Amino acid sequence: MTNQNIKDLEAIVGKGECFSDKAHLSAYCYDATKERKYPECVVFPHNEEEVSEILKYCNTHLIPVIPRGAGSGFTGGSLAVNGGVVLALEKHMNQILEIDMENMVARVQPGVVNMQLQKAVEAVGLFYPPDPASEHYSTLGGNVSENAGGMRAAKYGITKDFVMALRAVLPNGDIIRAGKKTIKDVAGYNIAGILIASEGTLGVITEITLKLLSKPKFKQSAMGVFPSIQSAMNAVYKTMASGVTPVAMEFLDNLSIRAVEEKFNKGLPKDAGAILITEVDGNLPEEITYQINKIEDKFCENGAVNFIKANNEEEAADLWFARKNASPSITIYGSKKLNEDITVPRSKLPELLERIAEVSKKYGVVIPCFGHTGDGNVHTNVMVDGSNPQELEKGHKAIEEIFKITVELGGTLSGEHGIGLSKAPFMHLAFSEEEMQLFRSIKQAFDPNNILNPGKMGL
Amino acid sequence: MTNQNIKDLEAIVGKGECFSDKAHLSAYCYDATKERKYPECVVFPHNEEEVSEILKYCNTHLIPVIPRGAGSGFTGGSLAVNGGVVLALEKHMNQILEIDMENMVARVQPGVVNMQLQKAVEAVGLFYPPDPASEHYSTLGGNVSENAGGMRAAKYGITKDFVMALRAVLPNGDIIRAGKKTIKDVAGYNIAGILIASEGTLGVITEITLKLLSKPKFKQSAMGVFPSIQSAMNAVYKTMASGVTPVAMEFLDNLSIRAVEEKFNKGLPKDAGAILITEVDGNLPEEITYQINKIEDKFCENGAVNFIKANNEEEAADLWFARKNASPSITIYGSKKLNEDITVPRSKLPELLERIAEVSKKYGVVIPCFGHTGDGNVHTNVMVDGSNPQELEKGHKAIEEIFKITVELGGTLSGEHGIGLSKAPFMHLAFSEEEMQLFRSIKQAFDPNNILNPGKMGL
């Protein structure tokens, strides 16, 4: 980019909203992968019209544009791999525009933080279920772009299940609307559907209309302790197939349990093969009892040695403590965590975990696993010494083998985090050349000059 | 098409599976619009490989291909407007391939009839909610292509909310898979998302993986009688916003009530402004009672003069009789029904119905309305004497005005039926030139030679 380019962009957004100094470029060069890729410029648009002007300009001058929310992604989706402009949406475009009680719909700008919306709608008796682990800082624009999941996906689904409509700016600057404030809308191609999970490569999302539910009045949590990971995985899919749909069905394996226990000393069952932590909700106390009893039955039928019900919020928080602190605790096994969010059909969970254990043995790497087993989504963490290149290489080989196993079992490379940069080298494991070609044609249709978040998704 | 073309296609599917005689062309020239558009050839492929061969051949020879299920669409989506080949999928590709109890998923071929799947999964305690009025004859391939809705959409959503994965053949013959048997899958662009509702213009769907639910154990129906359509419409959105989500919330206006009563003499309240018929479900009797009581409260608060609960299946069938027979009954008002499936945000229903009444007065046409108000979807039926060209013209003007009102109220041209041929002239009311251009780019990306179902959706 030339100095003139930067001046021209500044003319669009105004003084104090366009930067190319080292401090700003450093502040916008990373995400949760901890990779660093420096943009040449960071701009802070105030509104959709400015986004449109910026894209039109960059499309004409062939300058890459990288949309960015909180930069909390796990796969490098918001990194500027080819320089260009980071379009930072969290500074000005962060307003909840409307909470429409009558239609149970929220309209938000992309920079609104997930939890900000959750709190605002819960204050009026409504409910926005998608709850990625990053909910306290990730933005809804990022959630839509990566199609974020979370713990409550087992019952409520993921971000895409709540997006009713989007406004977006195309790479050529065109402003489009897709979808309506209605459950049903079948006029025209489902543009909102393809923008979701497109990782900022097809358009810049400028407004999101989200479906809300009414907030269930009651909930209860419980924990099951299992002798082996196999028995726990069997319990997961037998429970889900029994007619009960828990809000969440989370697990920790023995390595994860021990890591949390070592760090926090909470009296967790250190010898357990696995624990499952679950939550149910409903509008009647009877619904809660019915579901918790059914889960207890299924857990015990599948070998649970202990089943603990939370009787109040404090006890529930205690049960959830292990799950919420698994990720930071497992660093006791290695300074570098190669964290993947593979997902398989639920009935394949026992086999998946068995085969991950074999990979761990084969490469001599520790692989603690935890995650959202209610929807088949397992966070596998290959732990290595980040300063040791041989260890790192072993880790990467183990990851590749785990991806192969996942695809073999009918699963996906990513349940939540997207492809971005990190998983791009593995796209060939999951997609045929014909499928990759179709992805490239779609990219070309939206973005013929390849200016929008280039170099991502292995395209 | 030449005789050689037809011979070449016959070589792919085999003798007795490729026809160009008058009888076959007549049998495959219509849909529920009763328009007639003659193809030049009808083929009955046995499997995905044959579909691929046919498309490859037709793409090379620039022959239009029109995929067809039951031909029960309301907007001409399966009509051969430019001749070519009707690809009839209901004859051989009509198998339920798998009902996977453990993952609660069904895998089907496109020619499976909706009700065939509903019955098969209910027999094993599972549940496939989408229930278009055509459920007894429309195929799942057609349901996916038009993104069919139904009465249960108010609680459970529409076809797209149940599609987990698709297999499809692209116009060039490439076979692709999109999606997985998992709730979460964010690798690559959401191809399944864009194929849904694409009306057979982007690819031929050859296999569908559908999410199933467990079948709720209890249900109950009820009817509310209202003095005016406004009071009924207020009751709809106040109920939906109260935290209860009925499975269905259907309405009939006074004209529809009187038509059913005239034909069937069932003792319906002929002087009522409108009736609402609703159903709730759940796994506990307490859930049913809670929901029905809440609905009764909301109905009465909004002016209901009568509230009737069904105490058994027979009484429920009685309540539903009026709704199920509304469509065939209203023909007493005119030989030709111009039936549109407009949808607005629920809170706009009172205004929508008020303004439709004004349109009715202005053009002197009778417009009975009924439909799925729980999701804002109203079937408006402009009734005219089909043999009277002036009447027909008045009817079409009324329809155009109703579309304008719908869009003005934030609604959509089509909640269920799609655009096809019938609504193509109205696309400009709902979409900007930029949005239409994007649709055309997407069509071009999938189908550069425009062989797949050409002439549809106003592209």
Tab-separated table of C-alpha atoms in Angstrom, chain B residues 118-303:
chain	number	residue	atom	x	y	z
B	118	GLN	CA	-42.572	-39.390	8.767
B	119	LYS	CA	-44.253	-42.788	9.184
B	120	ALA	CA	-41.019	-44.761	9.052
B	121	VAL	CA	-39.329	-42.704	11.752
B	122	GLU	CA	-42.423	-42.478	13.962
B	123	ALA	CA	-42.587	-46.273	13.922
B	124	VAL	CA	-39.289	-46.281	15.839
B	125	GLY	CA	-40.134	-43.402	18.209
B	126	LEU	CA	-38.488	-40.634	16.198
B	127	PHE	CA	-39.974	-37.536	14.593
B	128	TYR	CA	-39.480	-35.579	11.353
B	129	PRO	CA	-41.398	-32.307	11.893
B	130	PRO	CA	-41.611	-30.555	8.476
B	131	ASP	CA	-45.188	-31.165	7.284
B	132	PRO	CA	-46.073	-29.266	4.108
B	133	ALA	CA	-49.759	-29.561	3.143
B	134	SER	CA	-48.462	-31.752	0.283
B	135	GLU	CA	-46.895	-34.208	2.746
B	136	HIS	CA	-48.825	-37.179	1.350
B	137	TYR	CA	-47.347	-36.823	-2.136
B	138	SER	CA	-44.513	-34.274	-2.290
B	139	THR	CA	-40.978	-35.677	-2.250
B	140	LEU	CA	-38.158	-34.775	0.113
B	141	GLY	CA	-35.987	-33.718	-2.838
B	142	GLY	CA	-38.684	-31.200	-3.751
B	143	ASN	CA	-39.099	-30.208	-0.095
B	144	VAL	CA	-35.377	-29.423	0.118
B	145	SER	CA	-35.297	-27.636	-3.242
B	146	GLU	CA	-38.202	-25.366	-2.246
B	147	ASN	CA	-37.356	-25.342	1.491
B	148	ALA	CA	-40.855	-26.507	2.344
B	149	GLY	CA	-42.543	-25.380	5.535
B	150	GLY	CA	-45.811	-26.558	7.045
B	151	MET	CA	-47.990	-26.189	10.106
B	152	ARG	CA	-45.389	-27.329	12.625
B	153	ALA	CA	-42.891	-24.639	11.573
B	154	ALA	CA	-44.058	-22.361	14.391
B	155	LYS	CA	-42.266	-24.599	16.897
B	156	TYR	CA	-39.925	-26.777	14.884
B	157	GLY	CA	-38.829	-24.696	11.903
B	158	ILE	CA	-38.727	-25.659	8.257
B	159	THR	CA	-36.922	-28.104	5.993
B	160	LYS	CA	-33.605	-26.236	6.124
B	161	ASP	CA	-33.527	-26.615	9.901
B	162	PHE	CA	-33.392	-30.403	9.456
B	163	VAL	CA	-30.948	-30.830	6.564
B	164	MET	CA	-27.570	-31.945	7.935
B	165	ALA	CA	-25.945	-33.032	4.690
B	166	LEU	CA	-26.611	-33.417	0.993
B	167	ARG	CA	-25.075	-35.251	-1.910
B	168	ALA	CA	-25.613	-33.520	-5.227
B	169	VAL	CA	-24.550	-33.598	-8.844
B	170	LEU	CA	-23.398	-30.303	-10.348
B	171	PRO	CA	-24.344	-29.305	-13.899
B	172	ASN	CA	-20.921	-30.475	-15.156
B	173	GLY	CA	-21.519	-33.943	-13.701
B	174	ASP	CA	-19.290	-33.523	-10.638
B	175	ILE	CA	-20.594	-35.385	-7.617
B	176	ILE	CA	-20.219	-33.468	-4.359
B	177	ARG	CA	-20.997	-34.012	-0.695
B	178	ALA	CA	-21.921	-31.133	1.585
B	179	GLY	CA	-22.289	-31.347	5.356
B	180	LYS	CA	-21.978	-34.227	7.794
B	181	LYS	CA	-24.028	-36.317	10.202
B	182	THR	CA	-23.065	-33.845	12.912
B	183	ILE	CA	-24.787	-30.773	14.389
B	184	LYS	CA	-21.546	-28.870	14.049
B	185	ASP	CA	-19.561	-28.672	10.816
B	186	VAL	CA	-17.859	-25.463	9.811
B	187	ALA	CA	-15.271	-26.693	7.321
B	188	GLY	CA	-15.597	-25.093	3.880
B	189	TYR	CA	-18.456	-23.026	2.471
B	190	ASN	CA	-21.992	-24.039	3.470
B	191	ILE	CA	-22.891	-25.647	0.145
B	192	ALA	CA	-25.867	-27.492	1.613
B	193	GLY	CA	-27.180	-24.113	2.779
B	194	ILE	CA	-27.199	-22.636	-0.705
B	195	LEU	CA	-28.574	-25.779	-2.408
B	196	ILE	CA	-31.601	-25.686	-0.097
B	197	ALA	CA	-34.322	-23.512	-1.663
B	198	SER	CA	-32.341	-23.157	-4.901
B	199	GLU	CA	-35.284	-24.693	-6.794
B	200	GLY	CA	-33.174	-27.171	-8.724
B	201	THR	CA	-31.161	-24.449	-10.434
B	202	LEU	CA	-27.719	-25.163	-8.930
B	203	GLY	CA	-27.413	-28.927	-8.604
B	204	VAL	CA	-29.426	-32.145	-8.570
B	205	ILE	CA	-29.827	-33.434	-5.026
B	206	THR	CA	-29.183	-37.181	-4.918
B	207	GLU	CA	-29.105	-37.899	-1.207
B	208	ILE	CA	-30.389	-36.077	1.879
B	209	THR	CA	-29.289	-36.541	5.491
B	210	LEU	CA	-31.972	-35.255	7.851
B	211	LYS	CA	-31.916	-34.566	11.554
B	212	LEU	CA	-34.632	-36.349	13.525
B	213	LEU	CA	-36.061	-35.571	16.939
B	214	SER	CA	-37.523	-37.954	19.464
B	215	LYS	CA	-41.273	-38.066	19.178
B	216	PRO	CA	-43.035	-36.080	21.924
B	217	LYS	CA	-45.273	-38.376	23.984
B	218	PHE	CA	-48.275	-36.070	24.433
B	219	LYS	CA	-50.122	-33.465	22.431
B	220	GLN	CA	-53.343	-31.504	22.639
B	221	SER	CA	-55.290	-29.260	20.277
B	222	ALA	CA	-57.547	-26.312	20.999
B	223	MET	CA	-59.561	-23.723	19.107
B	224	GLY	CA	-60.249	-20.073	19.879
B	225	VAL	CA	-63.147	-18.152	18.338
B	226	PHE	CA	-62.629	-14.426	17.803
B	227	PRO	CA	-65.035	-11.590	17.013
B	228	SER	CA	-62.644	-9.983	14.513
B	229	ILE	CA	-59.598	-10.870	12.507
B	230	GLN	CA	-57.645	-8.141	14.294
B	231	SER	CA	-58.315	-9.636	17.715
B	232	ALA	CA	-57.224	-13.057	16.436
B	233	MET	CA	-54.013	-11.680	14.918
B	234	ASN	CA	-53.222	-9.859	18.154
B	235	ALA	CA	-53.765	-13.107	20.051
B	236	VAL	CA	-51.326	-14.907	17.732
B	237	TYR	CA	-48.354	-12.717	18.354
B	238	LYS	CA	-49.112	-12.118	22.023
B	239	THR	CA	-49.234	-15.900	22.545
B	240	MET	CA	-45.989	-16.488	20.658
B	241	ALA	CA	-44.262	-13.760	22.670
B	242	SER	CA	-45.525	-15.151	26.002
B	243	GLY	CA	-42.952	-17.910	26.284
B	244	VAL	CA	-45.158	-20.725	25.020
B	245	THR	CA	-44.293	-22.149	21.625
B	246	PRO	CA	-47.229	-24.053	20.168
B	247	VAL	CA	-46.415	-26.664	17.532
B	248	ALA	CA	-48.913	-24.962	15.239
B	249	MET	CA	-51.005	-21.797	15.334
B	250	GLU	CA	-53.316	-21.772	12.334
B	251	PHE	CA	-56.104	-19.411	11.410
B	252	LEU	CA	-59.159	-19.121	9.173
B	253	ASP	CA	-60.862	-15.827	8.443
B	254	ASN	CA	-64.623	-15.417	8.232
B	255	LEU	CA	-64.742	-16.113	4.472
B	256	SER	CA	-62.812	-19.366	4.930
B	257	ILE	CA	-64.965	-20.443	7.882
B	258	ARG	CA	-68.154	-19.830	5.903
B	259	ALA	CA	-66.817	-21.705	2.876
B	260	VAL	CA	-65.994	-24.810	4.927
B	261	GLU	CA	-69.368	-24.600	6.699
B	262	GLU	CA	-71.233	-24.278	3.428
B	263	LYS	CA	-69.512	-27.343	1.986
B	264	PHE	CA	-69.415	-29.580	5.059
B	265	ASN	CA	-71.962	-28.278	7.587
B	266	LYS	CA	-69.795	-28.957	10.650
B	267	GLY	CA	-71.344	-26.417	12.990
B	268	LEU	CA	-68.508	-23.905	12.722
B	269	PRO	CA	-69.073	-20.390	14.148
B	270	LYS	CA	-70.175	-18.739	10.894
B	271	ASP	CA	-70.317	-15.270	12.364
B	272	ALA	CA	-66.855	-15.358	13.907
B	273	GLY	CA	-64.325	-12.877	12.546
B	274	ALA	CA	-61.689	-15.599	12.706
B	275	ILE	CA	-60.772	-18.827	14.428
B	276	LEU	CA	-57.365	-19.934	15.624
B	277	ILE	CA	-56.550	-23.637	15.886
B	278	THR	CA	-53.489	-24.627	17.849
B	279	GLU	CA	-51.591	-27.689	19.018
B	280	VAL	CA	-49.031	-28.126	21.774
B	281	ASP	CA	-46.817	-31.109	22.539
B	282	GLY	CA	-44.424	-32.379	25.194
B	283	ASN	CA	-43.162	-35.397	27.089
B	284	LEU	CA	-45.194	-34.794	30.241
B	285	PRO	CA	-48.931	-34.197	30.809
B	286	GLU	CA	-47.972	-31.193	32.982
B	287	GLU	CA	-46.297	-29.517	30.002
B	288	ILE	CA	-49.467	-29.865	27.975
B	289	THR	CA	-51.670	-28.390	30.689
B	290	TYR	CA	-49.251	-25.515	31.271
B	291	GLN	CA	-49.144	-24.587	27.600
B	292	ILE	CA	-52.878	-24.947	26.900
B	293	ASN	CA	-53.737	-22.819	29.932
B	294	LYS	CA	-51.291	-20.137	28.895
B	295	ILE	CA	-52.746	-20.068	25.392
B	296	GLU	CA	-56.276	-19.867	26.781
B	297	ASP	CA	-55.217	-16.871	28.890
B	298	LYS	CA	-53.672	-15.086	25.937
B	299	PHE	CA	-56.603	-15.819	23.654
B	300	CYS	CA	-59.109	-14.548	26.232
B	301	GLU	CA	-57.053	-11.453	27.034
B	302	ASN	CA	-57.227	-10.660	23.323
B	303	GLY	CA	-60.950	-11.025	22.963
